[in-house]
Coordinates of C-alpha atoms and ligand atoms in Angstrom, one line a residue:
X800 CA -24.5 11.4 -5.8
X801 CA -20.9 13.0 -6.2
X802 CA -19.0 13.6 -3.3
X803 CA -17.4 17.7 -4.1
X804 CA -15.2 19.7 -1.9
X805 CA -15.2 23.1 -3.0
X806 CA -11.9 24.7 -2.1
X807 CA -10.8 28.6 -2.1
X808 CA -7.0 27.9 -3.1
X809 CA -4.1 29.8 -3.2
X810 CA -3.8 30.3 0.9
X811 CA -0.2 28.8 2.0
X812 CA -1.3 25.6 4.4
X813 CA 0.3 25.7 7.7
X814 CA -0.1 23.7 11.0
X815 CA 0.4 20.5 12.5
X816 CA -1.1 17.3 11.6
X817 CA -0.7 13.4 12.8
X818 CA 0.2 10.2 10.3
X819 CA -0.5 7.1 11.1
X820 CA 0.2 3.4 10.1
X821 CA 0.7 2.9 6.7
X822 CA -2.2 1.7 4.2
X823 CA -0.3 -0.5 2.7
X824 CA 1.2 -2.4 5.4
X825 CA -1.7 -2.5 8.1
X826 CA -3.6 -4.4 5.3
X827 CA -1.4 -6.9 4.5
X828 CA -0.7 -7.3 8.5
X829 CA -4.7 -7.9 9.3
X830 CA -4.3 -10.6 6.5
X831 CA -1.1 -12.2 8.5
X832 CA -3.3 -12.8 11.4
X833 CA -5.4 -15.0 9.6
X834 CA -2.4 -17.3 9.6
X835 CA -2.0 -17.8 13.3
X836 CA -3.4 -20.2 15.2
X837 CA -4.1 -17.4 18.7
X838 CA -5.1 -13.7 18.4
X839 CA -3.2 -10.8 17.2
X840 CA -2.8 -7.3 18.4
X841 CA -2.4 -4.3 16.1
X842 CA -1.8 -1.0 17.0
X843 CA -1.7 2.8 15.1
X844 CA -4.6 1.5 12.6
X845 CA -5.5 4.8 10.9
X846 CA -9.7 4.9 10.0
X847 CA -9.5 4.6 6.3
X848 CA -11.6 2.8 4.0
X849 CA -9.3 0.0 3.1
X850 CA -9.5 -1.4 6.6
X851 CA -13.0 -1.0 6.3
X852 CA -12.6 -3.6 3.4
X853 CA -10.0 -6.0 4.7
X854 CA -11.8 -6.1 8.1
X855 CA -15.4 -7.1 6.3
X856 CA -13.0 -9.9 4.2
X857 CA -12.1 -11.3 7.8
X858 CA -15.4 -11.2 9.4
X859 CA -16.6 -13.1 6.2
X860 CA -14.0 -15.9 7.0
X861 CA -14.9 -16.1 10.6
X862 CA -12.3 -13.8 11.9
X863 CA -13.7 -11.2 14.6
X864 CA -11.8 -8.2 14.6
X865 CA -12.9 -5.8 17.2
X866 CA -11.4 -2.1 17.8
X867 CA -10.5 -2.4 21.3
X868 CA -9.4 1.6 21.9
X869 CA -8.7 3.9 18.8
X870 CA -6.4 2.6 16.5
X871 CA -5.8 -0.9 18.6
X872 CA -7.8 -4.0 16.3
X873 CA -7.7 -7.3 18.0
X874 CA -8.4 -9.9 15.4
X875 CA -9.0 -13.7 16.3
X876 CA -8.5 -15.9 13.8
X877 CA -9.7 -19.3 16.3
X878 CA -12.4 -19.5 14.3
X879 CA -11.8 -19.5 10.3
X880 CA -14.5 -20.7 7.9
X881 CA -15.0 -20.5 4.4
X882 CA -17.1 -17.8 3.2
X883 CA -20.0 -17.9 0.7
X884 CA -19.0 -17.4 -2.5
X885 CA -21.7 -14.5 -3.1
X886 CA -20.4 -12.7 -0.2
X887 CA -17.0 -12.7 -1.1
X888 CA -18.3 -11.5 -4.7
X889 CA -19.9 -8.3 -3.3
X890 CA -16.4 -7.1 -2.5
X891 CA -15.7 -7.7 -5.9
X892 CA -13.4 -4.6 -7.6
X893 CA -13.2 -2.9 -4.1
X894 CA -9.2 -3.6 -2.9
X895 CA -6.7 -5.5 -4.2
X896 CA -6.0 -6.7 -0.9
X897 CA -8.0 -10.0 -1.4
X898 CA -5.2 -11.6 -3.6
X899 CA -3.5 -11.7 -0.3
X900 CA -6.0 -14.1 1.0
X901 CA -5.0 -17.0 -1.0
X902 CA -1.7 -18.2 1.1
X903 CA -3.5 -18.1 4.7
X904 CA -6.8 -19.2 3.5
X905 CA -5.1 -22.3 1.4
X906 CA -3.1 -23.0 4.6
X907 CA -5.4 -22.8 7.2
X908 CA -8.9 -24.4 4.9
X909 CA -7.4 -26.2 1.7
X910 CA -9.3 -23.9 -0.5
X911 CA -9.7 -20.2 -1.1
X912 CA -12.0 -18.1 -3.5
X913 CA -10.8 -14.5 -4.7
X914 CA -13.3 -12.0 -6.3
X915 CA -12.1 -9.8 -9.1
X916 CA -9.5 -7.5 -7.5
X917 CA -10.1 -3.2 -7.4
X918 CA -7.5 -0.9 -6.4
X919 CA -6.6 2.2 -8.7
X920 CA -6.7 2.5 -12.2
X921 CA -3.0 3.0 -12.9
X922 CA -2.2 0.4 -15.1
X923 CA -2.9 -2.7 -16.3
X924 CA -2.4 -4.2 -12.7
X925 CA -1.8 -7.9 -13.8
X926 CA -1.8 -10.9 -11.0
X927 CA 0.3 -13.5 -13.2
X928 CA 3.0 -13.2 -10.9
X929 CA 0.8 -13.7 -7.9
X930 CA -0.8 -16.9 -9.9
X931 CA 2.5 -18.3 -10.8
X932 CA 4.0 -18.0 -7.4
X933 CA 1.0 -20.0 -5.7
X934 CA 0.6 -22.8 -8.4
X935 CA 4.8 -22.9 -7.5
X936 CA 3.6 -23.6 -4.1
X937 CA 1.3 -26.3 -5.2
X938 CA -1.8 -24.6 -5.6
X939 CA -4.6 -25.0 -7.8
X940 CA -6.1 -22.6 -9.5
X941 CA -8.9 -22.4 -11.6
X942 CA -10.3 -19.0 -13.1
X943 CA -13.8 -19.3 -13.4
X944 CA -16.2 -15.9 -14.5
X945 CA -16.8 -14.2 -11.2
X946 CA -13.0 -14.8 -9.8
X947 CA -10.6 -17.5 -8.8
X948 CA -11.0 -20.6 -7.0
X949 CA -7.5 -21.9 -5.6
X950 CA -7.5 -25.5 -3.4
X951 CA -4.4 -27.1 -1.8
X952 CA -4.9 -30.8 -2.4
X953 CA -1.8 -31.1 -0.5
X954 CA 0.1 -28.8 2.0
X955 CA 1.9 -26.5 0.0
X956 CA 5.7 -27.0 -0.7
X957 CA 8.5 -24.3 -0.3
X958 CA 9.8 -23.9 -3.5
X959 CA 12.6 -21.8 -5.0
X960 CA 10.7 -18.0 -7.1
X961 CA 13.1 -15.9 -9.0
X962 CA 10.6 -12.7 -9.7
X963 CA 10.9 -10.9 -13.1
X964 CA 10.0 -7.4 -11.3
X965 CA 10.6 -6.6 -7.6
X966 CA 6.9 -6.6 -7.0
X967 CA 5.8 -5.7 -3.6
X968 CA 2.2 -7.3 -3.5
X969 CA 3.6 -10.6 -5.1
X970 CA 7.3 -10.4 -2.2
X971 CA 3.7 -10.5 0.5
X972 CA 2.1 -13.2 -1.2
X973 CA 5.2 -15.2 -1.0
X974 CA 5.9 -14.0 2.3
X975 CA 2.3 -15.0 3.8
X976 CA 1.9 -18.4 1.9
X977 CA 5.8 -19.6 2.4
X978 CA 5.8 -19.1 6.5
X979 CA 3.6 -22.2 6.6
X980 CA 4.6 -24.0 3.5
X981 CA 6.8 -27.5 3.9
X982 CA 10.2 -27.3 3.6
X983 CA 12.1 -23.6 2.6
X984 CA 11.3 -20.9 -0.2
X985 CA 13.6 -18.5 -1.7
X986 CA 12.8 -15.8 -2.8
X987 CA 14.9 -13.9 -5.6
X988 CA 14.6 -10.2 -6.7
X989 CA 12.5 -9.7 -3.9
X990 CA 10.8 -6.1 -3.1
X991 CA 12.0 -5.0 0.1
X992 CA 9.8 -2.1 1.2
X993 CA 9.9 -0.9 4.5
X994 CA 6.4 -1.9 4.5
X995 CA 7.0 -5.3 3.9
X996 CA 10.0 -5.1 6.3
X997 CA 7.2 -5.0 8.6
X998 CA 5.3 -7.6 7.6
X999 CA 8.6 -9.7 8.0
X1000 CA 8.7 -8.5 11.6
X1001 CA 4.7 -9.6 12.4
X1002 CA 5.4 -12.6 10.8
X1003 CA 8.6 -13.6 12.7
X1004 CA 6.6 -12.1 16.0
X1005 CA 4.4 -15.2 14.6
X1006 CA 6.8 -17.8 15.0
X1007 CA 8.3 -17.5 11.4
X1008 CA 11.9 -17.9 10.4
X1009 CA 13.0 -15.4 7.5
X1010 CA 16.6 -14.2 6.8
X1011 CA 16.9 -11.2 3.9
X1012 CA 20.2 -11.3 2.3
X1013 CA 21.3 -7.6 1.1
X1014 CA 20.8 -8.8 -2.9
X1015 CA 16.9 -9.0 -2.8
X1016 CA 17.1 -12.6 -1.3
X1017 CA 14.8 -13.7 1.0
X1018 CA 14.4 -17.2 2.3
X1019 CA 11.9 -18.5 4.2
X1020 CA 11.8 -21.3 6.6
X1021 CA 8.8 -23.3 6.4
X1022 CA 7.3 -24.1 9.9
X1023 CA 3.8 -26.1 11.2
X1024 CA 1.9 -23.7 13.6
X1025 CA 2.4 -20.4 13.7
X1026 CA 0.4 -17.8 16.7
X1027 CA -0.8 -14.4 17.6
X1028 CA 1.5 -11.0 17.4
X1029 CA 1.1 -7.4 19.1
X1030 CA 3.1 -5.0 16.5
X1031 CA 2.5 -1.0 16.0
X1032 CA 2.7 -0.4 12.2
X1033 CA 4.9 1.6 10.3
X1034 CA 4.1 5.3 10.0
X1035 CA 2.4 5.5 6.4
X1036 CA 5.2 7.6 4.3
X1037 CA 3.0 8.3 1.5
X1038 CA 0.5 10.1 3.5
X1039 CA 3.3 12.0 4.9
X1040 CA 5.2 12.6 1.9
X1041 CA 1.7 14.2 0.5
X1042 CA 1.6 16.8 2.6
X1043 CA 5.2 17.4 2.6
X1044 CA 4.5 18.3 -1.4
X1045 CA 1.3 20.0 -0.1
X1046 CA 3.4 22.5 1.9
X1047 CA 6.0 23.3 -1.0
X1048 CA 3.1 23.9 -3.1
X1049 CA 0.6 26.2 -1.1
X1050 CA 4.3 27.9 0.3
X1051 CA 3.4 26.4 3.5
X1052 CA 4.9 25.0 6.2
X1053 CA 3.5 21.6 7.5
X1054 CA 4.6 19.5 10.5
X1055 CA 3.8 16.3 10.1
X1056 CA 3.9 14.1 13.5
X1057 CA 4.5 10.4 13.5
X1058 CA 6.7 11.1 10.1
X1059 CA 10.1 9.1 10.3
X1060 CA 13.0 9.9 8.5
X1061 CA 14.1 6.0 8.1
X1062 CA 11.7 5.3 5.7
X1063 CA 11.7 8.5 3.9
X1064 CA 15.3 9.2 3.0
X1065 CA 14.9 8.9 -0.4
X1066 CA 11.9 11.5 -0.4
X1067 CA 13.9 13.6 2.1
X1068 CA 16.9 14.3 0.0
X1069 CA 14.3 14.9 -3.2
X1070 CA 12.9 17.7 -1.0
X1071 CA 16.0 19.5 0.1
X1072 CA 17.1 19.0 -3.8
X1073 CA 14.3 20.7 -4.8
X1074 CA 14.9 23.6 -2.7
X1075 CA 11.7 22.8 0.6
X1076 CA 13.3 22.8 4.2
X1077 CA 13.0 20.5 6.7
X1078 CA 13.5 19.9 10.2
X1079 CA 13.8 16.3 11.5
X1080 CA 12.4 15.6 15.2
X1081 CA 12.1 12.7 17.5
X1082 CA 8.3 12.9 17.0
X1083 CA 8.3 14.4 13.2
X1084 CA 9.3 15.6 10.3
X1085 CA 9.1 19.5 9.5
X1086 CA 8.4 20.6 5.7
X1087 CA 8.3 24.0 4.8
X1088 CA 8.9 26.2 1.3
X1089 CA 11.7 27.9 1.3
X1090 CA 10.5 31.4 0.8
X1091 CA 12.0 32.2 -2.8
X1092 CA 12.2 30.0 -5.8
X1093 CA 11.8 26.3 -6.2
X1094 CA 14.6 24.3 -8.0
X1095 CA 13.4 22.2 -11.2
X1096 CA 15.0 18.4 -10.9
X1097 CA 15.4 14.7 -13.0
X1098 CA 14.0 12.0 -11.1
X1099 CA 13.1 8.4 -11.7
X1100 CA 10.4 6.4 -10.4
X1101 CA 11.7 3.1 -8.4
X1102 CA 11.1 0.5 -6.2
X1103 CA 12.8 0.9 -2.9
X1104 CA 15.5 2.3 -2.0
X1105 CA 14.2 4.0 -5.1
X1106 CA 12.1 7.2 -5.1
X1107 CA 8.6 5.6 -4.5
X1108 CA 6.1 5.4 -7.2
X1109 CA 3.5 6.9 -4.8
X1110 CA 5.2 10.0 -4.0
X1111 CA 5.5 11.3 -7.8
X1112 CA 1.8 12.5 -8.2
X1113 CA 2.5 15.2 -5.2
X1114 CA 5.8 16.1 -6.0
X1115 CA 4.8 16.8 -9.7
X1116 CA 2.2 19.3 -8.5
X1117 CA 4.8 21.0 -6.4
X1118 CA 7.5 20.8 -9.4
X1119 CA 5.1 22.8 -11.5
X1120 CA 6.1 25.9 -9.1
X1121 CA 9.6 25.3 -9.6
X1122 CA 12.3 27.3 -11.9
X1123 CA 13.2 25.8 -15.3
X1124 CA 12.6 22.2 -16.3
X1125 CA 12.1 18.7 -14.5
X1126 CA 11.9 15.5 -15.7
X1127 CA 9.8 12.4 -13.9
X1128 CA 10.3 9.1 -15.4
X1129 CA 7.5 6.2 -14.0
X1130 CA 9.3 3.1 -14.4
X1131 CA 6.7 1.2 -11.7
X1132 CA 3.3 1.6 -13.5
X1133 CA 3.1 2.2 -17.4
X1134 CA -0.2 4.8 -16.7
X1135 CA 0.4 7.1 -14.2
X1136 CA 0.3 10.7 -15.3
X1137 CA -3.3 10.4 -16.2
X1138 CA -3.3 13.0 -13.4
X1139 CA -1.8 15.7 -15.2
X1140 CA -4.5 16.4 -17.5
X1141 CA -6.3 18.6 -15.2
X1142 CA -3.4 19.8 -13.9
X1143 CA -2.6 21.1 -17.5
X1144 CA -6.3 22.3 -17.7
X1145 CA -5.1 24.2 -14.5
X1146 CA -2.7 25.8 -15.9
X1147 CA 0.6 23.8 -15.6
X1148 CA 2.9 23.2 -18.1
X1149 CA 3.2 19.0 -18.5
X1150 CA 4.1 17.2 -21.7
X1151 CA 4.1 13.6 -21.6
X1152 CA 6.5 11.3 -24.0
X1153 CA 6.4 7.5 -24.5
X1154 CA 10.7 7.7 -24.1
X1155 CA 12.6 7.0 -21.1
X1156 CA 13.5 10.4 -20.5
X1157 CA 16.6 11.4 -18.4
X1158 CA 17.2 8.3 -16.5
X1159 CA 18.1 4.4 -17.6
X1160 CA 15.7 2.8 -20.5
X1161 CA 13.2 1.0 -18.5
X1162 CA 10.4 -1.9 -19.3
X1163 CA 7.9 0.2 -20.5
X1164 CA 10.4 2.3 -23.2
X1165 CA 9.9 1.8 -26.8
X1166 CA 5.9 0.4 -25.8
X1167 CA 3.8 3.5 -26.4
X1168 CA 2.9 3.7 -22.6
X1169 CA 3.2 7.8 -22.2
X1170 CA 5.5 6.9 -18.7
X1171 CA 7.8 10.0 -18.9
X1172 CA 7.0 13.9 -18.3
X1173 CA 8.8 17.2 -18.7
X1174 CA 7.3 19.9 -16.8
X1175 CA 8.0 23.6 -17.1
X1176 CA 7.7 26.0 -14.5
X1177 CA 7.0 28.1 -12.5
X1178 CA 3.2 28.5 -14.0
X1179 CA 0.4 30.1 -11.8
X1180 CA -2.2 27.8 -10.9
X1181 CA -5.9 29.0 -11.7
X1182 CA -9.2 27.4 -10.7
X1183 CA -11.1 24.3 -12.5
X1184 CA -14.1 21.6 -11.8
X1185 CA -11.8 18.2 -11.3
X1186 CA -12.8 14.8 -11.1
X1187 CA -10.4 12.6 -8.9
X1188 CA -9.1 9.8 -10.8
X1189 CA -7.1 7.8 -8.3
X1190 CA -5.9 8.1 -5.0
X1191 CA -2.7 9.7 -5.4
X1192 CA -3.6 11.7 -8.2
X1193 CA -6.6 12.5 -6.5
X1194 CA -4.9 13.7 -3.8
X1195 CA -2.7 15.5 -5.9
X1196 CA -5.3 17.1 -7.2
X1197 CA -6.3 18.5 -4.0
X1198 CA -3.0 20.3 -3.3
X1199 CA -3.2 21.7 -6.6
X1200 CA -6.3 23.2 -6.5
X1201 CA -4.9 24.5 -2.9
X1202 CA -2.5 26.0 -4.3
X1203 CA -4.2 28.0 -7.0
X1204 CA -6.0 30.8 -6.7
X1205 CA -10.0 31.4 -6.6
X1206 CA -12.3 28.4 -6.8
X1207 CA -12.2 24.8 -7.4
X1208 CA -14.6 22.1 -7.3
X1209 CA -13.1 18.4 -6.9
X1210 CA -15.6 15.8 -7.3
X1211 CA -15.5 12.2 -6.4
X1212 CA -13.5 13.3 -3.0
X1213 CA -14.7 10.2 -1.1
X1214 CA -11.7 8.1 -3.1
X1215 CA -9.2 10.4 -0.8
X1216 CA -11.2 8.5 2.1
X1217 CA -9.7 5.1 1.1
X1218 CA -6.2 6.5 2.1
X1219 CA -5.7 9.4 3.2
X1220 CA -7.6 9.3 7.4
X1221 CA -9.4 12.6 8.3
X1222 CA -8.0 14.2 5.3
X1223 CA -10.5 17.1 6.3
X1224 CA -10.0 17.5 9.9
X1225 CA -6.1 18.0 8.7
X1226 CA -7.3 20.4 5.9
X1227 CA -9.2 21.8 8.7
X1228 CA -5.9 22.0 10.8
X1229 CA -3.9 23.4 8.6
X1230 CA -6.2 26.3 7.6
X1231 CA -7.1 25.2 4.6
X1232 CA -10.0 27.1 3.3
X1233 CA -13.2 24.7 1.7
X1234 CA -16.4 22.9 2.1
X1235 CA -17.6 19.3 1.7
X1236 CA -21.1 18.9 -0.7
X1237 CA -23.1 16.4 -2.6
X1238 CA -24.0 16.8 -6.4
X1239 CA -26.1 15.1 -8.7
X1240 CA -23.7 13.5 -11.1
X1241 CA -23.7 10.1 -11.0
X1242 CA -20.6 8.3 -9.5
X1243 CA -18.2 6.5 -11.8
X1244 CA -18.0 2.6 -11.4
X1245 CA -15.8 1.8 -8.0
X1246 CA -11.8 1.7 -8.5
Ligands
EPU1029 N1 3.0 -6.6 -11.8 C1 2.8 -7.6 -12.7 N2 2.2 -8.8 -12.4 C2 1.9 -9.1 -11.1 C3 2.1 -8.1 -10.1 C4 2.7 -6.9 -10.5 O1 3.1 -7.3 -13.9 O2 1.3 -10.2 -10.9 C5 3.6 -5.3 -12.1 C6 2.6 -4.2 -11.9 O3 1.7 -4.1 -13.0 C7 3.5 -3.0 -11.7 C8 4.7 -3.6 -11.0 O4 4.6 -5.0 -11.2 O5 3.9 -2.5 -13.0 C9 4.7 -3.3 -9.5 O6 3.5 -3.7 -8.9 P1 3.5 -4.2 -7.4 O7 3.1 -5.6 -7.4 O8 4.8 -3.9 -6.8 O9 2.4 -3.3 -6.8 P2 1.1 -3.7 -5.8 O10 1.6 -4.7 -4.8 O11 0.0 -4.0 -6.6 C10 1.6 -1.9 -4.0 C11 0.8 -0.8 -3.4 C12 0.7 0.4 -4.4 C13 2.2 0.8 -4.8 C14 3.0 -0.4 -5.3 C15 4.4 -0.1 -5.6 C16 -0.7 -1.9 -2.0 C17 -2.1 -2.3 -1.6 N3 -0.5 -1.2 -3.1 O12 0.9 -2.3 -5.2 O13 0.1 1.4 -3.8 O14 2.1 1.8 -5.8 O15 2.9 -1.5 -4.4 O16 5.0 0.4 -4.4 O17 0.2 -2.1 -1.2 C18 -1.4 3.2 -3.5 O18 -1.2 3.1 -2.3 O19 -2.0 4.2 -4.0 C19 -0.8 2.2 -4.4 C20 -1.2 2.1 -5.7

């Protein structure tokens, strides 16, 4: 069965709705526990599917995690065990988080087994850096056909990792497998998300010892035992960054609580460039359109301080109602405008070109990956049946069949579940005009 939400666009969406800890850190920090010796404590844990999917990896390695009031996991790690292979194979293809694994589980058993990874089809998604990094370490690791077996014949050795991209997943796998390694790690050309800010901050809460110079240095301070931590995670700035788009696109006005403008700078002057207001509050951010035209903009994709990767799929829906021309060049993923396709269908005017267009050449130029677009706007929005391809695009689809007029059917909505918490109660909230159904076409393979 197909998961639809039929949705009566073209109503501006205004209201108030709640963010809370980011996806992508509160993962990585339920993994963290795993390293300490004593229980951990973490707070604004949003009910998405992905902690659904970390917390059944835990529990599979002895780790109990328990929701103590809404939001507040306590996870105790006293007890870690090896999990059956078979086990760990069922969550095969549904997270990527399970890369993460390796450090702590190498640590605190000698071995570790990792099933093929999911996440969203963006790109080729490669882990060489994150194999490289741990056989660096001392790791052995062995592909064999239904995943990866690692083992630690001894404990693993701080070692020095210059990274040939600022990846954030493989900055965490250094992070989480260095704390307890012998000896120190540096780490060069390091991502320094505010998400993984965060993780620095649970992991020094830990007992850790991490310095980050200002040049994408880290170095890490090996140490023996490491315990529990109590930390409220970082407000998720993708989620709020999506409805921010949301409310430029519907000519809405949305306040999103929990927002914080630290983290979204970047985004924040992107919004005011392209014309949306905003009002910044002790407990929120407010987004709104500004009433009459919507300015057209040249923007590159980058990793932080850069203009997140994460936030482009919203913002090009909401450039598609703006005056004149705009440019979006993806420099983190080679395939991410897959998306636009049924945006096109919808209406909008996207072409896509293998160039770097209207920023610096970047690793995917001259490689046929179609990484830049030029859209042209303003176009009306109509109706049209969508099938969600991704998260983010998913989600992007969403706000663009909110902000078209007459009816749309998006199918395969559950994938908005993985990230996005209570994306209907907000829709709900916001005045948002739908309805949730099943149909009959069969579900595509998990992502
Ligand atoms: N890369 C490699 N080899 C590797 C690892 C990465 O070539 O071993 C490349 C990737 O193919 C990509 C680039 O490096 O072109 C950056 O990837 P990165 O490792 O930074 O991404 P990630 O850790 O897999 C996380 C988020 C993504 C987010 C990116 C960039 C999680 C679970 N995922 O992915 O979030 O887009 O960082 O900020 O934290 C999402 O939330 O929808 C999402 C895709």
């Amino acid at each position: 069965m197909h998961d639809v939400l039929t949705v009566h666009g073209g109503t501006p969406l205004r209201g108030t709705i709640t963010v809370r800890g980011a996806k992508n850190f509160v993962s990585k920090a339920m993994v963290a526990a795993l390293l300490g010796e004593e229980p951990s404590r973490l707070r604004n844990v949003p009910d998405i599917r992905d902690v659904g999917v970390v917390t059944g990896l835990l529990e599979l390695h002895g780790v109990t995690v328990a929701e103590e009031f809404d939001g507040d996991l306590l996870l105790d790690p006293t007890d870690v065990e090896m999990a059956h292979v078979a086990d760990i194979d069922a969550h095969a293809g549904s997270s990527r988080i399970p890369i993460l694994f390796c450090g702590p589980l190498l640590h605190r058993l000698g071995e570790a087994f990792i099933p093929d990874l999911g996440g969203c089809r963006i790109g080729d998604r490669p882990i060489n850096y994150h194999l490289d990094v741990l056989r660096q370490f001392g790791a052995v690791v062995e592909k064999q056909a239904a995943g990866i077996r690692l083992s630690a014949p001894r404990r693993l050795q701080g070692t020095k990792v210059d990274l040939p991209y600022p990846s954030v997943g493989t900055t965490e796998q250094v992070l989480l497998t260095a704390v307890r390694a012998e000896g120190v790690t540096e780490l060069r050309n390091a991502a320094i998300e505010p998400e993984i800010m965060d993780l620095i901050a649970v992991l020094q809460k830990m007992g850790a010892i991490i310095s980050v110079d200002t040049d994408r240095v880290i170095r890490i301070e090996g140490v023996d035992r490491l315990g529990g931590f109590t930390h409220r995670a970082l407000p998720d700035r993708i989620e709020a960054a999506s409805w921010a788009c949301a409310a430029l696109a519907t000519r809405g006005e949305i306040t999103v609580l929990g927002a914080r403008q630290l983290e979204m700078m970047t985004f924040l002057n992107v919004f005011r460039k392209v014309g949306g207001l905003l009002d910044v509050g002790d407990d929120g951010i407010r987004f709104s359109h500004p009433g009459g035209e919507l300015n057209s903009l040249v923007l590159e994709t980058a990793v932080h301080p850069g203009f997140m990767t994460d936030w482009q799929q919203p913002l090009v829906v909401a450039l598609t109602q703006a005056t004149g021309v705009s440019i979006v060049h993806e420099t983190v993923y080679e395939n991410r405008f897959g998306f636009t396709d049924a945006l096109r269908d919808m209406g909008a005017q996207i072409q896509l070109y293998r160039e770097c267009l209207g920023g610096l050449p970047c690793r995917f130029g001259q490689r046929n990956f179609m990484h830049s677009a030029v859209i042209s706007g303003p176009t009306k929005l109509h109706a049209a049946d969508i099938t969600v391809p991704d998260l983010r695009g998913g989600f992007s689809h969403l706000i663009a069949a909110l902000a078209a007029e007459g009816t749309s059917n998006v199918r395969g909505i559950g994938l908005i579940d993985r990230g996005y918490e209570h994306f209907q109660a907000k829709l709900d909230a916001l005045g948002a005009n739908y309805e949730r159904t099943m149909d009959a076409v069969p579900v595509p393979a998990a992502v």
